Each structure stands twice: as structure tokens, then as C-alpha cells.
Backbone as JSON Lines, residues from 0, in Angstrom:
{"i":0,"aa":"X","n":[0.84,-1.19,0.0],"ca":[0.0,0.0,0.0],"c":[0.88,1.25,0.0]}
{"i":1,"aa":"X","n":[0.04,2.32,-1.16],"ca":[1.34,3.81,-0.92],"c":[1.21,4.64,0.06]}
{"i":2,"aa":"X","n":[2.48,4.81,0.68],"ca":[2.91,5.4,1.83],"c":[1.7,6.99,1.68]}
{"i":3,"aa":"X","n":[1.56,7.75,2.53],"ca":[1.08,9.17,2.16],"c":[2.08,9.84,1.88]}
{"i":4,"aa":"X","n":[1.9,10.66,1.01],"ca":[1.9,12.04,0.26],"c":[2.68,11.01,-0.92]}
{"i":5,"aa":"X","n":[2.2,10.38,-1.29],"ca":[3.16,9.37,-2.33],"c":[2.67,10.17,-3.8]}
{"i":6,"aa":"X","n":[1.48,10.19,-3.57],"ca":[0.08,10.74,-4.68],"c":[1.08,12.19,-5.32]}
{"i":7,"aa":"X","n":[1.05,12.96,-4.19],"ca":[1.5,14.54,-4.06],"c":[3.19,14.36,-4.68]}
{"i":8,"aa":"X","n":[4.05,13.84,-4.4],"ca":[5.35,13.51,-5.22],"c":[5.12,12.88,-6.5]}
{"i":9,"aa":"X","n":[4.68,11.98,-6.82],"ca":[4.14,11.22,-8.11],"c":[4.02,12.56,-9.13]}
{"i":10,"aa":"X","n":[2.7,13.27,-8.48],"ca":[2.36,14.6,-9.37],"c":[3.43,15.69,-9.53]}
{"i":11,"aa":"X","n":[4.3,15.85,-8.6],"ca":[5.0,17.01,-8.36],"c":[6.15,16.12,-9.48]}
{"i":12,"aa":"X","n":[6.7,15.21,-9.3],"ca":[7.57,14.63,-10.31],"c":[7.38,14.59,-11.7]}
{"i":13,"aa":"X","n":[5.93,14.3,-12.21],"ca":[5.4,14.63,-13.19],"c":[5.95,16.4,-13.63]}
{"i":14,"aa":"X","n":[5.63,17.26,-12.94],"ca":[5.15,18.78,-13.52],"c":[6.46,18.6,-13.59]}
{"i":15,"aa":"X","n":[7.57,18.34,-12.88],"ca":[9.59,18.3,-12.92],"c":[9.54,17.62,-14.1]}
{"i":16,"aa":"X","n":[9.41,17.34,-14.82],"ca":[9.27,16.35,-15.74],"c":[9.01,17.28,-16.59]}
{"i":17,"aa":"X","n":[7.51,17.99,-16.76],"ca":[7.32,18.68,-18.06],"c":[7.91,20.01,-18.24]}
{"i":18,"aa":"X","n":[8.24,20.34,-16.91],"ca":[9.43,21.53,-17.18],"c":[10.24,21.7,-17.72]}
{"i":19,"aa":"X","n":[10.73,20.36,-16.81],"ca":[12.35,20.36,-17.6],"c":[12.2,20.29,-19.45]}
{"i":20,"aa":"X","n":[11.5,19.09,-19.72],"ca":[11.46,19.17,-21.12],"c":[10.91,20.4,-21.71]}
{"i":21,"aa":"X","n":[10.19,21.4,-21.06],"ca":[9.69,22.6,-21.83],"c":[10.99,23.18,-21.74]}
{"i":22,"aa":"X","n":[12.08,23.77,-21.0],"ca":[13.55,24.02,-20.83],"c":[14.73,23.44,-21.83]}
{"i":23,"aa":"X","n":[13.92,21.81,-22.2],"ca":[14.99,21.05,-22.59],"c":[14.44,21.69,-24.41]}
{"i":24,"aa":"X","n":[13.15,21.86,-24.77],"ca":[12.46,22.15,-26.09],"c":[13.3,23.5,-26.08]}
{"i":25,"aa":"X","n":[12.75,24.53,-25.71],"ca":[13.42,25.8,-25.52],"c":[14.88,26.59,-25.98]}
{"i":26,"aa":"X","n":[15.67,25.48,-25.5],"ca":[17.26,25.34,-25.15],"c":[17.63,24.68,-27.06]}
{"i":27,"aa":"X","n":[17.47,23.81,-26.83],"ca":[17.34,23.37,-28.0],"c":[17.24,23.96,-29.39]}
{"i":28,"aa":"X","n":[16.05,24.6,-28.99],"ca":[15.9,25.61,-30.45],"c":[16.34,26.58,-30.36]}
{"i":29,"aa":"X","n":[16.52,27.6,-29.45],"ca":[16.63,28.62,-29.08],"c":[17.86,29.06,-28.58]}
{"i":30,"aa":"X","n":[18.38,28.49,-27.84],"ca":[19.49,28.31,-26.8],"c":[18.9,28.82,-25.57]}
{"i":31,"aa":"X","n":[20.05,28.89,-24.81],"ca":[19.96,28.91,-23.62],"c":[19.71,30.36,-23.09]}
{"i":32,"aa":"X","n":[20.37,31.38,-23.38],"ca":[20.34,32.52,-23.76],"c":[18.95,33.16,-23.71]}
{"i":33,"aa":"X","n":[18.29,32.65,-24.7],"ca":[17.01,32.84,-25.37],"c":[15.72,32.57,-24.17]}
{"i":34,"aa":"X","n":[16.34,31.2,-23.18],"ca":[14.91,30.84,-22.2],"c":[15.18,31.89,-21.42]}
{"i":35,"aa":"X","n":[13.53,32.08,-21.74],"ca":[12.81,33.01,-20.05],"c":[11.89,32.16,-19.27]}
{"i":36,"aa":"X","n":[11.95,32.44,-17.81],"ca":[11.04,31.77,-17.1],"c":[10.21,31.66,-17.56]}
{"i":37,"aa":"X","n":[8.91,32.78,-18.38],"ca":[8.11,32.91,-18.47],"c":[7.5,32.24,-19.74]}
{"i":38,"aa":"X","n":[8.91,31.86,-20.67],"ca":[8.15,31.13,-22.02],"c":[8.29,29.39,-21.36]}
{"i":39,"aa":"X","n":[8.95,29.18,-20.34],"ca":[9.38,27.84,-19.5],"c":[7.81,27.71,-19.26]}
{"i":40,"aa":"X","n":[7.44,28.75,-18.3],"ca":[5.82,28.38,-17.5],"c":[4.7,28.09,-18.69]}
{"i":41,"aa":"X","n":[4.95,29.37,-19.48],"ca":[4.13,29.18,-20.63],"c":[4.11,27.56,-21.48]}
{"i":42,"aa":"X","n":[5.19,27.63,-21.99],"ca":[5.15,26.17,-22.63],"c":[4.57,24.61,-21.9]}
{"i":43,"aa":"X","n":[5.11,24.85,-20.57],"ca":[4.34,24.17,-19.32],"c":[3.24,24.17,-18.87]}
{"i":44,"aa":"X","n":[2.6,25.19,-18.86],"ca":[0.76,25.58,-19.08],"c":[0.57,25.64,-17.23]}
{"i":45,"aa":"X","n":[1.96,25.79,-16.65],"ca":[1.97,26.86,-15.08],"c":[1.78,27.96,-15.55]}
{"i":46,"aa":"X","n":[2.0,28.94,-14.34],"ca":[1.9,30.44,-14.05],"c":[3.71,30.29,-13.76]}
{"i":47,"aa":"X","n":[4.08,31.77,-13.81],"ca":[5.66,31.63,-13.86],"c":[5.95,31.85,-12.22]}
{"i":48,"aa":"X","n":[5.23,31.98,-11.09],"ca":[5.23,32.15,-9.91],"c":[5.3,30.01,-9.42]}
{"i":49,"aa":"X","n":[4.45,29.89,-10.08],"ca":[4.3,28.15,-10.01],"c":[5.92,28.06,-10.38]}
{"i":50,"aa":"X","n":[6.25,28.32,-11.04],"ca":[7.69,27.93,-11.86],"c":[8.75,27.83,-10.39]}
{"i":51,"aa":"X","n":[8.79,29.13,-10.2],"ca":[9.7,30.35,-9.41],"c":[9.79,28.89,-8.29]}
{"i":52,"aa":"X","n":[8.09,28.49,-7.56],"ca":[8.03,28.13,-6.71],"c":[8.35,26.33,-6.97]}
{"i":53,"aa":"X","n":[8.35,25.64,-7.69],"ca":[8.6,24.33,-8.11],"c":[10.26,24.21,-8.52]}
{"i":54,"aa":"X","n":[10.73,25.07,-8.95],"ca":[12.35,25.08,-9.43],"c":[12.88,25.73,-8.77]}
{"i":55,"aa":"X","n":[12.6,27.41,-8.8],"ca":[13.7,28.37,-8.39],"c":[14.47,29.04,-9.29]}
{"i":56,"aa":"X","n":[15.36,29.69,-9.52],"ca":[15.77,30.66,-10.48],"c":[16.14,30.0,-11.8]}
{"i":57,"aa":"X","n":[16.44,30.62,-12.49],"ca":[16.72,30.18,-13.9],"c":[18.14,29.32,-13.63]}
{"i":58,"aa":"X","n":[19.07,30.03,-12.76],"ca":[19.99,29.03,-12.3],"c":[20.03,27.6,-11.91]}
{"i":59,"aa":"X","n":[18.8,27.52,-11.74],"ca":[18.25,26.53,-10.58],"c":[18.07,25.34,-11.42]}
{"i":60,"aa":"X","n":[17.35,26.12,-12.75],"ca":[16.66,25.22,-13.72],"c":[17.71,24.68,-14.73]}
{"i":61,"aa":"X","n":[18.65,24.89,-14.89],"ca":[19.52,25.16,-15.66],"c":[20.41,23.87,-15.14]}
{"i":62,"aa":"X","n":[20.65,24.26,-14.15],"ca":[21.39,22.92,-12.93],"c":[20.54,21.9,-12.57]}
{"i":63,"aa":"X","n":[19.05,21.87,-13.08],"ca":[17.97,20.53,-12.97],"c":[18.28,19.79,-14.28]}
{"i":64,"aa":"X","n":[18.47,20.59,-15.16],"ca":[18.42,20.25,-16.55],"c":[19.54,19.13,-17.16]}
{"i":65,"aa":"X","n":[20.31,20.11,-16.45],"ca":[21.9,19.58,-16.8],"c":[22.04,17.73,-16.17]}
{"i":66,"aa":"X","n":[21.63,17.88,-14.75],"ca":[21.43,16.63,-13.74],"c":[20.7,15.78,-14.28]}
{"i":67,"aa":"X","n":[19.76,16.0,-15.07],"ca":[18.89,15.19,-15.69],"c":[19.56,14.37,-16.44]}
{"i":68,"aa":"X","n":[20.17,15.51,-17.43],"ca":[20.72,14.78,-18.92],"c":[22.08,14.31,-18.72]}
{"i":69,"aa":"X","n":[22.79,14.26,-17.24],"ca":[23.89,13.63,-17.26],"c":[23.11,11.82,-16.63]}
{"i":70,"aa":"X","n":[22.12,11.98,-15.83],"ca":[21.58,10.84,-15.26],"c":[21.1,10.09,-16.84]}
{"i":71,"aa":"X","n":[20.79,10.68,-18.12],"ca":[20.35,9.62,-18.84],"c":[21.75,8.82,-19.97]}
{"i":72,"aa":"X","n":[22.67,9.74,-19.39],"ca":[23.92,9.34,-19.3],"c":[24.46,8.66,-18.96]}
{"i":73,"aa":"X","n":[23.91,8.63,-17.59],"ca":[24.74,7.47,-16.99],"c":[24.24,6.01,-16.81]}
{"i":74,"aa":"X","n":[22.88,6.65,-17.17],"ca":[22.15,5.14,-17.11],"c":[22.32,4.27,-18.38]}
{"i":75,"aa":"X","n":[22.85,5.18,-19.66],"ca":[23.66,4.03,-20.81],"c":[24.55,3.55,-20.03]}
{"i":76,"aa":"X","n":[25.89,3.99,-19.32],"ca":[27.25,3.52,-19.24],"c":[26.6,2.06,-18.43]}
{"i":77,"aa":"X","n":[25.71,2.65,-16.87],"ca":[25.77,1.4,-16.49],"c":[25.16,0.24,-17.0]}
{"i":78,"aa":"X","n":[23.99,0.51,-17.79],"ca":[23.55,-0.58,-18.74],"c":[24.56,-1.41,-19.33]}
{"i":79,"aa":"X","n":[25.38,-0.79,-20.01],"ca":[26.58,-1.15,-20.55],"c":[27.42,-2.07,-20.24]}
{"i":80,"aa":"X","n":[27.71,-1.46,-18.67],"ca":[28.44,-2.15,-17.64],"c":[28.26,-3.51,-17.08]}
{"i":81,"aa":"X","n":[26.87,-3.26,-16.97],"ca":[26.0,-4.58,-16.34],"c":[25.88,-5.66,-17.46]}
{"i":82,"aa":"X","n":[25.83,-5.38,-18.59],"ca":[25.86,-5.97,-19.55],"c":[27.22,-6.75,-19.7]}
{"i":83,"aa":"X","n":[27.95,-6.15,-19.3],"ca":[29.39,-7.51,-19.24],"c":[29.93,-7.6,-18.06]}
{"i":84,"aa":"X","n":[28.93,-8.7,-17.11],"ca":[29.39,-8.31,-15.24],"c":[30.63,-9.18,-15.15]}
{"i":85,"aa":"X","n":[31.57,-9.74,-16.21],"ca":[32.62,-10.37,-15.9],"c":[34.01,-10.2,-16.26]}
{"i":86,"aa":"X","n":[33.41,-9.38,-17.23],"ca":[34.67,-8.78,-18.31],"c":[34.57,-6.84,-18.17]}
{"i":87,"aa":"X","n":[35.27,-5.94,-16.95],"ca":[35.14,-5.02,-16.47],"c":[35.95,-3.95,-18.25]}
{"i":88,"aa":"X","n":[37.0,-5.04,-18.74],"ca":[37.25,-3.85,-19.97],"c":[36.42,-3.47,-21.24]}
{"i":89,"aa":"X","n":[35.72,-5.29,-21.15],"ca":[34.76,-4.59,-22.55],"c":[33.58,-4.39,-21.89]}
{"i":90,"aa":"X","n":[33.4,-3.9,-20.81],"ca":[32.24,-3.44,-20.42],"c":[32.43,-1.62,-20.17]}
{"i":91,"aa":"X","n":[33.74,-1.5,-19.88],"ca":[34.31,-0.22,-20.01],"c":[33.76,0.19,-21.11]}
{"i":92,"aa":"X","n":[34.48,-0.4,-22.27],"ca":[34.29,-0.32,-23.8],"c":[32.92,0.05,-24.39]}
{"i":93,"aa":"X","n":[32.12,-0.99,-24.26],"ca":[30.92,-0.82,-24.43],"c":[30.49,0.24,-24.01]}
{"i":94,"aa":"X","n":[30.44,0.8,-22.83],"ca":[29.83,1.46,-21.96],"c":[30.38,2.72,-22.84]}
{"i":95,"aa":"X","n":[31.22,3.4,-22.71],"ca":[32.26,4.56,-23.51],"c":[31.44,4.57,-24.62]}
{"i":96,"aa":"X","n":[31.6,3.55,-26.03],"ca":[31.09,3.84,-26.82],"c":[29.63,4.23,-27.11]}
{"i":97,"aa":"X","n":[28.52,3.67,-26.1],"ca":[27.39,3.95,-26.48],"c":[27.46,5.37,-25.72]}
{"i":98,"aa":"X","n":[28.07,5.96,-24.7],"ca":[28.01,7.27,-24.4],"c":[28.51,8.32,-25.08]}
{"i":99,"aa":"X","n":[29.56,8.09,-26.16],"ca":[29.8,8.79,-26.65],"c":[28.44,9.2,-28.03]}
{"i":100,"aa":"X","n":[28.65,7.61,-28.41],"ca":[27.36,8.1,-29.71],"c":[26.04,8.33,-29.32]}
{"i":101,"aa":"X","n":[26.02,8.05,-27.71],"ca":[24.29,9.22,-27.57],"c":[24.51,10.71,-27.19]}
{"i":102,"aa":"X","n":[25.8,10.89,-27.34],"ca":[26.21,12.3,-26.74],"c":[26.36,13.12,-28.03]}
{"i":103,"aa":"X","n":[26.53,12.26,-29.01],"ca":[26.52,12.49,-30.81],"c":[25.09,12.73,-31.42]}
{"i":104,"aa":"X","n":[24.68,12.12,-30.5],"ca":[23.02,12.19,-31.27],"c":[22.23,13.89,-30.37]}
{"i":105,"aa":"X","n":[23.05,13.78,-29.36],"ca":[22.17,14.16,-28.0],"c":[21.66,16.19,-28.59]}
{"i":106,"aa":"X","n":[20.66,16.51,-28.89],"ca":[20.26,17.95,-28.99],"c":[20.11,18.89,-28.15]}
{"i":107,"aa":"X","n":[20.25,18.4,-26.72],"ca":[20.44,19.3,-25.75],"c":[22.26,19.51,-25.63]}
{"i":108,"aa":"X","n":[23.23,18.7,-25.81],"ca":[24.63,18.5,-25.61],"c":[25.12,19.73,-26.64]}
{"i":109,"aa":"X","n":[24.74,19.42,-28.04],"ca":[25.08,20.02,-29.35],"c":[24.86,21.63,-28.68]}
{"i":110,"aa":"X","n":[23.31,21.69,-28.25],"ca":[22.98,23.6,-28.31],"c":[23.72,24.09,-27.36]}
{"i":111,"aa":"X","n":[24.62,23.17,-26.21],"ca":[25.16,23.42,-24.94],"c":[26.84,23.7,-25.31]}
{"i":112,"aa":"X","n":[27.18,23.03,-26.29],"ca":[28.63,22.98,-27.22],"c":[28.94,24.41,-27.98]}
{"i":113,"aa":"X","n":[27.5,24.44,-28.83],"ca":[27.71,24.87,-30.25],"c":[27.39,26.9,-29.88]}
{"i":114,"aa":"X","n":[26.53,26.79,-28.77],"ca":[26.27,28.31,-28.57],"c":[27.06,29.03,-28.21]}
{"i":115,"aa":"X","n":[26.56,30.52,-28.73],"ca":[27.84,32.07,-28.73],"c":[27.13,32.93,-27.77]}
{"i":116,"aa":"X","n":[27.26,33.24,-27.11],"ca":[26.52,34.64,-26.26],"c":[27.42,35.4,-25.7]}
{"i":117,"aa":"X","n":[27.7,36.06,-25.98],"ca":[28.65,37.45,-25.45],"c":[28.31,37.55,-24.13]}
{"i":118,"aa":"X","n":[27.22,37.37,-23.49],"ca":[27.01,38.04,-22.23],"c":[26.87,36.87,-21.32]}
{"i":119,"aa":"X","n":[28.06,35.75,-21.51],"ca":[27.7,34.86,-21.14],"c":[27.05,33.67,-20.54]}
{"i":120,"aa":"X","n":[25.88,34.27,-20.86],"ca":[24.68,33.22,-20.64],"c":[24.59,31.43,-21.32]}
{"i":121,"aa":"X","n":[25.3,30.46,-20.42],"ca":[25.59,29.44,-21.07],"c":[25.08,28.45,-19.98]}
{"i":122,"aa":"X","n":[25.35,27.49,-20.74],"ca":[25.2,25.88,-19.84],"c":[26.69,25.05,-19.54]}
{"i":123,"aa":"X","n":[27.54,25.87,-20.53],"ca":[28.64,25.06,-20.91],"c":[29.51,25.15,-19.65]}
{"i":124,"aa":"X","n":[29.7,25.98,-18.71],"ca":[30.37,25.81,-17.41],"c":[29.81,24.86,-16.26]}
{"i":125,"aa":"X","n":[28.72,24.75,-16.73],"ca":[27.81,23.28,-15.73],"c":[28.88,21.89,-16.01]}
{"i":126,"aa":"X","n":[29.02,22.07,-17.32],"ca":[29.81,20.92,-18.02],"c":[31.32,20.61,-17.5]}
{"i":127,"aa":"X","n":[31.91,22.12,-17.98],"ca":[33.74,22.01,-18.22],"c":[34.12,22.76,-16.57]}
{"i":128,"aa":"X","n":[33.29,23.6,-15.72],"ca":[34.4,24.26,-14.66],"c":[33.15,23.86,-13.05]}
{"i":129,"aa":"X","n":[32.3,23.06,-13.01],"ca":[31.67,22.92,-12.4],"c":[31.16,21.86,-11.66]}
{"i":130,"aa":"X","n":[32.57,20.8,-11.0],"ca":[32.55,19.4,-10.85],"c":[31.05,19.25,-10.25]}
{"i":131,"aa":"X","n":[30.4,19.27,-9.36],"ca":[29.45,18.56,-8.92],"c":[28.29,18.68,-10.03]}
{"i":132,"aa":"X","n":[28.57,19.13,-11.04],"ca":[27.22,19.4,-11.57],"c":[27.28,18.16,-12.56]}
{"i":133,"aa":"X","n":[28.39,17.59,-12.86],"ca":[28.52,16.13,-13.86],"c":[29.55,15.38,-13.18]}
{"i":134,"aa":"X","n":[30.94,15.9,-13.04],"ca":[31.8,14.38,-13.02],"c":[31.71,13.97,-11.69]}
{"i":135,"aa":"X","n":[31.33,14.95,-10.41],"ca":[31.1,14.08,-9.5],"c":[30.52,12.95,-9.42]}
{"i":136,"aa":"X","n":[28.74,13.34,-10.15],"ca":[28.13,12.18,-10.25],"c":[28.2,11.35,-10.65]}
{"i":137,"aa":"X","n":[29.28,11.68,-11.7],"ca":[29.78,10.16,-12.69],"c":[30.56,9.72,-11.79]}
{"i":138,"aa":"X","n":[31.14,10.28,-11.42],"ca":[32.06,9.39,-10.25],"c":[31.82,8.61,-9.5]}
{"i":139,"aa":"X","n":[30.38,9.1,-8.58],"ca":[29.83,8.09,-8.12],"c":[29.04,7.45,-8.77]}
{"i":140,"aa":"X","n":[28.5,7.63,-9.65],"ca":[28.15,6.62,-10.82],"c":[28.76,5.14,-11.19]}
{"i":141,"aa":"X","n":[29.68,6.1,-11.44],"ca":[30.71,4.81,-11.77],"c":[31.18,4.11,-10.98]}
{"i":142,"aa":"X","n":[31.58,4.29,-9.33],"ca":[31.92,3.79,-8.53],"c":[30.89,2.92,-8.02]}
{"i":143,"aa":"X","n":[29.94,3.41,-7.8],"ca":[28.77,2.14,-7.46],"c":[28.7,1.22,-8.44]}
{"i":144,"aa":"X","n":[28.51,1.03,-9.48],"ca":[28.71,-0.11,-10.46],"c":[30.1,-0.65,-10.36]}
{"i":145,"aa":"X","n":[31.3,-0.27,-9.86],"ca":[32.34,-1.21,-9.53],"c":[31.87,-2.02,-8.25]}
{"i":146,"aa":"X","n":[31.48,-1.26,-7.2],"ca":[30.94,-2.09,-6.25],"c":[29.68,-3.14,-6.24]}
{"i":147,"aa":"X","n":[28.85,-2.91,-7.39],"ca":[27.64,-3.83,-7.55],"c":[28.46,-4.63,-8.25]}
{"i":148,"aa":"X","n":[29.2,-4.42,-9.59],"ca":[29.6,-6.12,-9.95],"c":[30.9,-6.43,-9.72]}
{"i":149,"aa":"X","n":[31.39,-6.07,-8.18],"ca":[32.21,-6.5,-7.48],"c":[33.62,-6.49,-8.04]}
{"i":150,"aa":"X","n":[34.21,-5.13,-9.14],"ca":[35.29,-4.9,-9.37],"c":[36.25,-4.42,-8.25]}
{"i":151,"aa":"X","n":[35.66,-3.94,-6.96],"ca":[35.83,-2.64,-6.44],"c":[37.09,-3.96,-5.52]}
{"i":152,"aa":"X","n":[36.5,-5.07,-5.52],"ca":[37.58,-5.5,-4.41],"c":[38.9,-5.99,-4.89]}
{"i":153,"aa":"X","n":[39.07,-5.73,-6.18],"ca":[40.48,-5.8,-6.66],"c":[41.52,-4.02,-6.17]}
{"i":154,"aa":"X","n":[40.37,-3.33,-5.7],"ca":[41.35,-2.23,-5.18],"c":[41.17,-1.8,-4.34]}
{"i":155,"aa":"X","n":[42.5,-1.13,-4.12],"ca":[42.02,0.0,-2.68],"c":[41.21,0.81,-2.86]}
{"i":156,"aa":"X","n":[40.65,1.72,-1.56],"ca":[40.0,2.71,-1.85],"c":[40.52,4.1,-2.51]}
{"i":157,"aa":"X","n":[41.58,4.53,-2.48],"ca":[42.68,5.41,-3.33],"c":[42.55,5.42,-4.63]}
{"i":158,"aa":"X","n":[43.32,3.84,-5.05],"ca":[43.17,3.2,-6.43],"c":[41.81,3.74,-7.2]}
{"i":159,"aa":"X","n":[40.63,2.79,-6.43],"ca":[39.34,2.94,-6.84],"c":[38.71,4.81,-7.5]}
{"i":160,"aa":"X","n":[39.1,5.68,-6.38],"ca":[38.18,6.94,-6.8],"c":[39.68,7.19,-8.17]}
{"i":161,"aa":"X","n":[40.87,7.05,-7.84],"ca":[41.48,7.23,-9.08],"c":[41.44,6.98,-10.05]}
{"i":162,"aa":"X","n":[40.67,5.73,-10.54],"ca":[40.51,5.0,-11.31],"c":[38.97,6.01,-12.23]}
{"i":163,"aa":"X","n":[38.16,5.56,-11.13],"ca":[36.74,6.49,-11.97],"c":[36.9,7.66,-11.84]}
{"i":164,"aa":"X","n":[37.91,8.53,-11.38],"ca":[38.42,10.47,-11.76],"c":[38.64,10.16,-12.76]}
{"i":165,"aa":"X","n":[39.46,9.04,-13.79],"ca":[40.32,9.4,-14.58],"c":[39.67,8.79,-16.07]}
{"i":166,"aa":"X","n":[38.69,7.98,-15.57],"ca":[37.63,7.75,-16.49],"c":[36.59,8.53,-16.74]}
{"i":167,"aa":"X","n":[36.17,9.12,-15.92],"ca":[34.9,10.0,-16.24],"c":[35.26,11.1,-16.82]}
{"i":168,"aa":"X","n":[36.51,11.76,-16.1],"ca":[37.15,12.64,-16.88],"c":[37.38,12.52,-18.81]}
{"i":169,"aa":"X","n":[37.95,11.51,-18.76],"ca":[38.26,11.07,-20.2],"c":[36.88,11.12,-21.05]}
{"i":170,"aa":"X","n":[36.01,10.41,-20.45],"ca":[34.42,10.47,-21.28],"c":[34.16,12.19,-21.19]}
{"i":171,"aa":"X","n":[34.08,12.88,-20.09],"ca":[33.55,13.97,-20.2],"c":[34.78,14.79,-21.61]}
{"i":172,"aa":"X","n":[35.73,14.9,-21.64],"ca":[36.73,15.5,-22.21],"c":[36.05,14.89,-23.51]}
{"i":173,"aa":"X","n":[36.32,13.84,-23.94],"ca":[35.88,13.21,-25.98],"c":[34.26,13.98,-26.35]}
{"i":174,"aa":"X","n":[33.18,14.13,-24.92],"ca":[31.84,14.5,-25.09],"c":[31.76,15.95,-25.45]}
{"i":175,"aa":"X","n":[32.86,16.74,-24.75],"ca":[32.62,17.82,-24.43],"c":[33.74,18.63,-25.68]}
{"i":176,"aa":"X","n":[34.98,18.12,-25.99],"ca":[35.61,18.43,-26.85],"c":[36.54,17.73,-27.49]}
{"i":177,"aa":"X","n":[35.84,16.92,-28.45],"ca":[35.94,15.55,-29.14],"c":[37.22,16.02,-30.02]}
{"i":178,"aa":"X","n":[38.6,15.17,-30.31],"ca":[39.35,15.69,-31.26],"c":[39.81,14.58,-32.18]}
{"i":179,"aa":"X","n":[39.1,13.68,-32.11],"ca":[39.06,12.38,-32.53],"c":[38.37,11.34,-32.9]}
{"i":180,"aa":"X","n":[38.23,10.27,-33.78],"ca":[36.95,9.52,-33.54],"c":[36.32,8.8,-32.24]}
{"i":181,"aa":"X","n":[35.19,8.3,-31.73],"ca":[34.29,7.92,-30.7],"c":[35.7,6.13,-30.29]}
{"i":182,"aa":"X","n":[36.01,5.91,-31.83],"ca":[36.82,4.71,-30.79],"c":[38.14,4.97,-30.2]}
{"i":183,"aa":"X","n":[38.85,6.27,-30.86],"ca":[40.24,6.69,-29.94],"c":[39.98,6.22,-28.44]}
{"i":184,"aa":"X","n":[38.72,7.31,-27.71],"ca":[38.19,7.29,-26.43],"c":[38.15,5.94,-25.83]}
{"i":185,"aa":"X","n":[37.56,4.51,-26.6],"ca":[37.03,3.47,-26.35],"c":[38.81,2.79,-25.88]}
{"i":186,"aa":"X","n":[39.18,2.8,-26.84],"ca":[41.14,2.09,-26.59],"c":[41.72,2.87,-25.42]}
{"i":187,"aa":"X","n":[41.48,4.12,-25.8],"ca":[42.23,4.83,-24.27],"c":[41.04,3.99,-22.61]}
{"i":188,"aa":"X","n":[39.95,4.18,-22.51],"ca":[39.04,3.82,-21.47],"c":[39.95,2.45,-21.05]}
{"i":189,"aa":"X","n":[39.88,1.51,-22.63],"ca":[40.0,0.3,-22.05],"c":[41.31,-0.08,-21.65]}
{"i":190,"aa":"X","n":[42.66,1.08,-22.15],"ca":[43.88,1.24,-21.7],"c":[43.83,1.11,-20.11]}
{"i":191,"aa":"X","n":[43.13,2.07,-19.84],"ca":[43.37,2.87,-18.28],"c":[42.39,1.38,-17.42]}
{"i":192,"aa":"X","n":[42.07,0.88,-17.75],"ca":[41.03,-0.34,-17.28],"c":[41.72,-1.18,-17.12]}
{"i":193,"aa":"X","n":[42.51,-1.4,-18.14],"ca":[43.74,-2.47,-17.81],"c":[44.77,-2.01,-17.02]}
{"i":194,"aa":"X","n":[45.47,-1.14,-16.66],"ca":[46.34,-0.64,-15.9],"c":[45.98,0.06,-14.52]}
{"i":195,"aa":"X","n":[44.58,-0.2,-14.29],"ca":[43.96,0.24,-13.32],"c":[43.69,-1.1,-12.13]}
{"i":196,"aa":"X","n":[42.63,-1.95,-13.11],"ca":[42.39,-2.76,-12.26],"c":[42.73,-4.28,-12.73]}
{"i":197,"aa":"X","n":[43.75,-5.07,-11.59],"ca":[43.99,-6.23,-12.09],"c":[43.11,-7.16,-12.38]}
{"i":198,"aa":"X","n":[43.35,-8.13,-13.43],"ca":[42.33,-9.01,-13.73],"c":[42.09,-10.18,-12.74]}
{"i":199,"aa":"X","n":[40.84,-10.31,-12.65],"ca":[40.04,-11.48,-11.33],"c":[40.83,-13.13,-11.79]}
């Protein structure tokens, strides 16, 4: 049976939901630059006080947005991961490559890359100067999936966060400013995989 106020989160998760994508539509076409609260509420079919009061500043929304689209991020790698619970390099591998080519496909990533605004109104420091807003979470991202399919006890704890700094880093760096093809990234991942963690 659902707990109370289960109803009241359910719904409130919902309207987080159509925000963000009215933010994520917005951004997209427009850039980032371009969203106002008020075409956010509008497109959402709130009042922009509803907005103010469900998110919080445009900053706010901006840093929901971002969290979002690194979580559907990460939920390829670990798919990925889980997908080869015995073999930690080509699951590296795997994992790398499908993140890179949904990060290729991705239309919120591109308008977050590709935009100019003089007055610097961007997303792109969420990305490149703003650890908790992505590689932390990849970090722990990634670190919990060493501990679920039990890579984690081939290392120390040192080893371990060194290991996923220096991976997530690498994915964020090919996503964010690619100078190469999607498999350079995949050989380097599975480099540092092998010299990271010994084989079981």
C-alpha cells in the first residue's frame, strides 16, 4: 500500500518532468540565452510564480536540466556495464562507446557545445568548470557499479576513486571536446582499465 503524500510527489515529479522538457524544447531551439522563465511556465501551461516556486531561479533550472541529462547518461554507461558483469574492460568499452554516440546524437549536448553569447549566458560551465554538476556524479556513478559487480575488491579505496576520476574525466573531455573519432576514447578507457584494475 502507498505510503502518504506518495500521490502529491508522483504529481510534483510529473510537472519536474514537463518543465524540464519545456527548458529542454526551448534550449534546444533557441538556446539557452534565449529561455525566459516565463516562455518555461508558458510552454508548461503553469503560471511563472508556479515555476519560481517548483524550481527556483533560472539558475536553478539550468542545474535541474543539466542533472537530468547527465543521469540519462549514466544510465547508458551502467547498462553497458552490467551488460558484461565479468569482463570489467569490454564493459568499459561498451559502456564509452554507447556514451559517446548518444552524446553524438544528444540535442540538448550540441545547443550546450555549439552556442555564442557574449554576455555569457551558457550551460557550458555546468559541463567544463563545475565538478558537482557532472563528473562528480559520474564518479559516483561509476563507482557504485564497480561495487555492484564487485570490481571494487580488486582495489584500494585510493586506487578505486582514481581510477573512476580518470575515467569520467576522459568520457567527459571526448563529449565535451571531441578531437578524434568515438573509438580513440574506447582504446584509451580500455587502456586505463587495464592498468587500473587487475584481472580477477
Amino acid at each position: 500500500m502507498a505510503g502518504p503524500g506518495t500521490f502529491r510527489d508522483d504529481m510534483r515529479a510529473q510537472l519536474r518532468h514537463r518543465l524540464l522538457d519545456a527548458a529542454r524544447a526551448i534550449t534546444t531551439a533557441d538556446g539557452w540565452s534565449a529561455l525566459t522563465m516565463g516562455a518555461v511556465a508558458g510552454r508548461a501551461g503553469i503560471s511563472r510564480q508556479h515555476l519560481y516556486n517548483e524550481i527556483g531561479t533560472k539558475q536553478d533550472l539550468g542545474d535541474a536540466l543539466v542533472s537530468r541529462e547527465t543521469d540519462e547518461f549514466l544510465a547508458v554507461t551502467s547498462g553497458q556495464l552490467r551488460a558484461h558483469p565479468t569482463d570489467l574492460v569490454a564493459g568499459v568499452g561498451a559502456a564509452v562507446r554507447h556514451a559517446l554516440d548518444h552524446g553524438a546524437d544528444n540535442t540538448l549536448l550540441k545547443a550546450i557545445l555549439h552556442a555564442e553569447d557574449s554576455r555569457g549566458d551558457s550551460l557550458l560551465p555546468l559541463l567544463t568548470a563545475r565538478p558537482d554538476a557532472v563528473l562528480i556524479r559520474a564518479k559516483q556513478a561509476l563507482a557504485a557499479e564497480m561495487v555492484t559487480l564487485g570490481f571494487d575488491t580488486r582495489l584500494t579505496a585510493a586506487t578505486l576513486d582514481a581510477y573512476v576520476d580518470g575515467l569520467a574525466r576522459l568520457v567527459l573531455s571526448h563529449l565535451t571536446q571531441p578531437t578524434g573519432p568515438a573509438e580513440l576514447a574506447v582504446l584509451q578507457a580500455q587502456w586505463l582499465t587495464r592498468a587500473a584494475v587487475p584481472p580477477g
